[in-house]
PDB file of C-alpha atoms in Angstrom:
ATOM      1  CA  MET A   1     111.302 101.116  72.883  1.00  0.00           C
ATOM      2  CA  LEU A   2     111.270  97.334  72.653  1.00  0.00           C
ATOM      3  CA  LEU A   3     107.760  97.524  71.214  1.00  0.00           C
ATOM      4  CA  ILE A   4     109.047  99.614  68.300  1.00  0.00           C
ATOM      5  CA  TYR A   5     111.604  96.923  67.442  1.00  0.00           C
ATOM      6  CA  PHE A   6     108.877  94.302  67.624  1.00  0.00           C
ATOM      7  CA  TYR A   7     106.691  96.322  65.230  1.00  0.00           C
ATOM      8  CA  GLN A   8     109.611  96.807  62.864  1.00  0.00           C
ATOM      9  CA  PHE A   9     110.324  93.073  62.920  1.00  0.00           C
ATOM     10  CA  VAL A  10     106.690  92.063  62.344  1.00  0.00           C
ATOM     11  CA  LEU A  11     106.075  94.556  59.543  1.00  0.00           C
ATOM     12  CA  SER A  12     109.265  93.656  57.698  1.00  0.00           C
ATOM     13  CA  PHE A  13     108.434  89.966  58.175  1.00  0.00           C
ATOM     14  CA  PHE A  14     105.050  90.431  56.501  1.00  0.00           C
ATOM     15  CA  ALA A  15     106.533  92.577  53.728  1.00  0.00           C
ATOM     16  CA  SER A  16     109.103  89.903  52.885  1.00  0.00           C
ATOM     17  CA  ALA A  17     106.643  87.020  53.202  1.00  0.00           C
ATOM     18  CA  SER A  18     104.121  88.899  51.038  1.00  0.00           C
ATOM     19  CA  PHE A  19     106.685  89.207  48.286  1.00  0.00           C
ATOM     20  CA  GLY A  20     107.267  85.496  48.691  1.00  0.00           C
ATOM     21  CA  VAL A  21     103.592  84.988  47.870  1.00  0.00           C
ATOM     22  CA  LEU A  22     103.904  87.405  44.955  1.00  0.00           C
ATOM     23  CA  PHE A  23     106.944  85.506  43.602  1.00  0.00           C
ATOM     24  CA  ASN A  24     105.163  82.138  43.988  1.00  0.00           C
ATOM     25  CA  ALA A  25     107.535  80.833  46.643  1.00  0.00           C
ATOM     26  CA  PRO A  26     106.593  77.426  48.036  1.00  0.00           C
ATOM     27  CA  ARG A  27     104.271  77.689  51.024  1.00  0.00           C
ATOM     28  CA  ASN A  28     106.676  75.932  53.349  1.00  0.00           C
ATOM     29  CA  ALA A  29     109.312  78.593  52.552  1.00  0.00           C
ATOM     30  CA  LEU A  30     107.205  81.685  53.281  1.00  0.00           C
ATOM     31  CA  ILE A  31     108.032  81.847  56.983  1.00  0.00           C
ATOM     32  CA  SER A  32     111.738  81.510  56.212  1.00  0.00           C
ATOM     33  CA  CYS A  33     111.470  84.191  53.524  1.00  0.00           C
ATOM     34  CA  GLY A  34     109.766  86.519  55.982  1.00  0.00           C
ATOM     35  CA  ALA A  35     112.284  85.812  58.721  1.00  0.00           C
ATOM     36  CA  THR A  36     115.182  86.449  56.353  1.00  0.00           C
ATOM     37  CA  GLY A  37     113.874  89.889  55.490  1.00  0.00           C
ATOM     38  CA  ALA A  38     112.895  90.685  59.066  1.00  0.00           C
ATOM     39  CA  PHE A  39     116.323  89.896  60.499  1.00  0.00           C
ATOM     40  CA  GLY A  40     118.051  91.865  57.748  1.00  0.00           C
ATOM     41  CA  TRP A  41     115.777  94.829  58.404  1.00  0.00           C
ATOM     42  CA  ILE A  42     116.234  94.672  62.181  1.00  0.00           C
ATOM     43  CA  VAL A  43     120.021  94.759  61.794  1.00  0.00           C
ATOM     44  CA  PHE A  44     119.664  97.726  59.433  1.00  0.00           C
ATOM     45  CA  TYR A  45     117.242  99.460  61.802  1.00  0.00           C
ATOM     46  CA  LEU A  46     119.381  98.895  64.904  1.00  0.00           C
ATOM     47  CA  PHE A  47     122.447 100.354  63.219  1.00  0.00           C
ATOM     48  CA  ARG A  48     120.451 103.305  61.858  1.00  0.00           C
ATOM     49  CA  GLU A  49     119.040 104.033  65.309  1.00  0.00           C
ATOM     50  CA  GLY A  50     122.569 103.815  66.677  1.00  0.00           C
ATOM     51  CA  GLY A  51     123.675 106.606  64.356  1.00  0.00           C
ATOM     52  CA  THR A  52     125.428 104.555  61.687  1.00  0.00           C
ATOM     53  CA  ASP A  53     125.474 105.880  58.134  1.00  0.00           C
ATOM     54  CA  LEU A  54     122.629 104.803  55.840  1.00  0.00           C
ATOM     55  CA  VAL A  55     124.961 103.101  53.360  1.00  0.00           C
ATOM     56  CA  LEU A  56     126.865 101.145  56.021  1.00  0.00           C
ATOM     57  CA  SER A  57     123.616 100.137  57.724  1.00  0.00           C
ATOM     58  CA  SER A  58     122.300  98.827  54.409  1.00  0.00           C
ATOM     59  CA  PHE A  59     125.519  96.875  53.872  1.00  0.00           C
ATOM     60  CA  LEU A  60     125.288  95.271  57.326  1.00  0.00           C
ATOM     61  CA  GLY A  61     121.604  94.446  56.849  1.00  0.00           C
ATOM     62  CA  ALA A  62     122.399  92.810  53.503  1.00  0.00           C
ATOM     63  CA  LEU A  63     125.237  90.820  55.088  1.00  0.00           C
ATOM     64  CA  THR A  64     122.852  89.520  57.724  1.00  0.00           C
ATOM     65  CA  LEU A  65     120.017  88.612  55.399  1.00  0.00           C
ATOM     66  CA  SER A  66     122.385  86.970  52.952  1.00  0.00           C
ATOM     67  CA  ALA A  67     123.888  84.794  55.689  1.00  0.00           C
ATOM     68  CA  ILE A  68     120.413  83.796  56.866  1.00  0.00           C
ATOM     69  CA  ALA A  69     119.380  83.108  53.263  1.00  0.00           C
ATOM     70  CA  ILE A  70     122.348  80.770  52.836  1.00  0.00           C
ATOM     71  CA  LEU A  71     121.393  78.899  56.006  1.00  0.00           C
ATOM     72  CA  ASN A  72     117.729  78.688  54.958  1.00  0.00           C
ATOM     73  CA  SER A  73     118.580  77.474  51.475  1.00  0.00           C
ATOM     74  CA  ARG A  74     120.707  74.663  52.862  1.00  0.00           C
ATOM     75  CA  ARG A  75     118.244  73.735  55.572  1.00  0.00           C
ATOM     76  CA  MET A  76     115.254  73.668  53.200  1.00  0.00           C
ATOM     77  CA  LYS A  77     117.191  72.486  50.107  1.00  0.00           C
ATOM     78  CA  MET A  78     115.894  75.376  47.997  1.00  0.00           C
ATOM     79  CA  PRO A  79     117.677  77.963  45.835  1.00  0.00           C
ATOM     80  CA  ILE A  80     119.263  80.808  47.766  1.00  0.00           C
ATOM     81  CA  ILE A  81     117.850  83.384  45.333  1.00  0.00           C
ATOM     82  CA  LEU A  82     114.378  82.658  46.670  1.00  0.00           C
ATOM     83  CA  PHE A  83     115.302  83.837  50.153  1.00  0.00           C
ATOM     84  CA  ILE A  84     117.500  86.728  49.040  1.00  0.00           C
ATOM     85  CA  THR A  85     114.886  88.103  46.649  1.00  0.00           C
ATOM     86  CA  CYS A  86     112.155  88.082  49.264  1.00  0.00           C
ATOM     87  CA  GLY A  87     114.417  89.208  52.078  1.00  0.00           C
ATOM     88  CA  ILE A  88     115.964  92.160  50.289  1.00  0.00           C
ATOM     89  CA  ILE A  89     112.626  93.921  49.774  1.00  0.00           C
ATOM     90  CA  PRO A  90     112.630  95.940  53.033  1.00  0.00           C
ATOM     91  CA  LEU A  91     116.149  97.259  52.349  1.00  0.00           C
ATOM     92  CA  VAL A  92     115.574  98.478  48.786  1.00  0.00           C
ATOM     93  CA  PRO A  93     115.773 102.303  48.639  1.00  0.00           C
ATOM     94  CA  GLY A  94     112.556 102.751  46.676  1.00  0.00           C
ATOM     95  CA  GLY A  95     111.594 105.998  48.383  1.00  0.00           C
ATOM     96  CA  LEU A  96     114.876 107.638  47.443  1.00  0.00           C
ATOM     97  CA  ALA A  97     114.574 106.473  43.840  1.00  0.00           C
ATOM     98  CA  TYR A  98     111.039 107.849  43.728  1.00  0.00           C
ATOM     99  CA  ASP A  99     112.201 111.192  45.121  1.00  0.00           C
ATOM    100  CA  ALA A 100     114.991 111.324  42.547  1.00  0.00           C
ATOM    101  CA  MET A 101     112.559 110.788  39.683  1.00  0.00           C
ATOM    102  CA  ARG A 102     110.061 113.253  41.143  1.00  0.00           C
ATOM    103  CA  HIS A 103     112.730 115.955  41.207  1.00  0.00           C
ATOM    104  CA  VAL A 104     113.715 115.145  37.621  1.00  0.00           C
ATOM    105  CA  VAL A 105     110.116 115.730  36.560  1.00  0.00           C
ATOM    106  CA  LEU A 106     110.093 119.014  38.500  1.00  0.00           C
ATOM    107  CA  ASN A 107     113.305 120.087  36.697  1.00  0.00           C
ATOM    108  CA  GLU A 108     115.235 120.175  39.984  1.00  0.00           C
ATOM    109  CA  TYR A 109     118.210 118.293  38.638  1.00  0.00           C
ATOM    110  CA  MET A 110     120.717 118.927  41.428  1.00  0.00           C
ATOM    111  CA  THR A 111     118.313 117.630  44.066  1.00  0.00           C
ATOM    112  CA  ALA A 112     117.463 114.693  41.814  1.00  0.00           C
ATOM    113  CA  LEU A 113     121.149 113.959  41.423  1.00  0.00           C
ATOM    114  CA  GLU A 114     121.629 113.918  45.204  1.00  0.00           C
ATOM    115  CA  TYR A 115     118.735 111.512  45.751  1.00  0.00           C
ATOM    116  CA  GLY A 116     119.748 109.348  42.813  1.00  0.00           C
ATOM    117  CA  PHE A 117     123.355 109.136  43.960  1.00  0.00           C
ATOM    118  CA  GLU A 118     122.290 108.164  47.483  1.00  0.00           C
ATOM    119  CA  ALA A 119     119.921 105.496  46.123  1.00  0.00           C
ATOM    120  CA  ALA A 120     122.734 104.163  43.921  1.00  0.00           C
ATOM    121  CA  LEU A 121     125.153 104.024  46.866  1.00  0.00           C
ATOM    122  CA  ILE A 122     122.629 102.144  49.001  1.00  0.00           C
ATOM    123  CA  SER A 123     121.916  99.721  46.155  1.00  0.00           C
ATOM    124  CA  LEU A 124     125.635  99.154  45.713  1.00  0.00           C
ATOM    125  CA  ALA A 125     126.046  98.557  49.453  1.00  0.00           C
ATOM    126  CA  ILE A 126     123.250  95.977  49.384  1.00  0.00           C
ATOM    127  CA  ALA A 127     124.810  94.219  46.403  1.00  0.00           C
ATOM    128  CA  MET A 128     128.237  94.235  48.057  1.00  0.00           C
ATOM    129  CA  GLY A 129     126.739  92.808  51.257  1.00  0.00           C
ATOM    130  CA  ILE A 130     125.195  89.908  49.364  1.00  0.00           C
ATOM    131  CA  ILE A 131     128.322  89.286  47.288  1.00  0.00           C
ATOM    132  CA  SER A 132     130.621  89.460  50.333  1.00  0.00           C
ATOM    133  CA  THR A 133     128.598  86.901  52.244  1.00  0.00           C
ATOM    134  CA  GLU A 134     128.408  84.547  49.282  1.00  0.00           C
ATOM    135  CA  MET A 135     132.143  84.847  48.615  1.00  0.00           C
ATOM    136  CA  ALA A 136     132.947  84.160  52.276  1.00  0.00           C
ATOM    137  CA  ASP A 137     130.665  81.133  52.154  1.00  0.00           C
ATOM    138  CA  GLN A 138     132.380  79.828  49.018  1.00  0.00           C
ATOM    139  CA  ILE A 139     135.798  80.244  50.630  1.00  0.00           C
ATOM    140  CA  LEU A 140     134.644  78.400  53.756  1.00  0.00           C
ATOM    141  CA  GLN A 141     133.160  75.593  51.654  1.00  0.00           C
ATOM    142  CA  THR A 142     136.418  75.251  49.714  1.00  0.00           C
ATOM    143  CA  ILE A 143     138.461  75.104  52.909  1.00  0.00           C
ATOM    144  CA  ARG A 144     136.046  72.574  54.385  1.00  0.00           C
ATOM    145  CA  ARG A 145     136.315  70.350  51.279  1.00  0.00           C
ATOM    146  CA  LYS A 146     140.117  70.498  51.302  1.00  0.00           C
ATOM    147  CA  LEU A 147     140.275  69.639  54.991  1.00  0.00           C
ATOM    148  CA  LYS A 148     137.872  66.764  54.452  1.00  0.00           C
ATOM    149  CA  ARG A 149     140.060  65.367  51.641  1.00  0.00           C
ATOM    150  CA  GLU A 150     143.121  65.497  53.867  1.00  0.00           C
ATOM    151  CA  GLU A 151     141.309  63.517  56.581  1.00  0.00           C
ATOM    152  CA  VAL A 152     140.500  60.659  54.217  1.00  0.00           C
TER     153      VAL A 152
END
């Protein structure tokens, strides 16, 4: 069982790092890009294996990878979008979107609508996970700045 989690981590790491290469990320950021995606995927995978809904699992995975992306961007002094873009790749519901379009071509519109709606919900959950983490970070930074001003 532990070996499966290791495989999931390694494969999602290489998927995210490979997109880092594709997006011309700096070489010293590739490991961080891969780790961001791998940790986000592992959180998603653990919740999915635990029986959590696909949309909620995607939201929690996006929360995790966004938090790690914020930490990596500060630590490496690079834009956060670099880490989020590479890290989000394993969570994107590409298979569902493909199935939706395939059923449109086959004139099976109700099935296509189901797949398309599920892909849209997952995409929305991912976006909300990223936005929530960034908003929480902005609030914490504001509080930290105000507390620092009061000390001085």
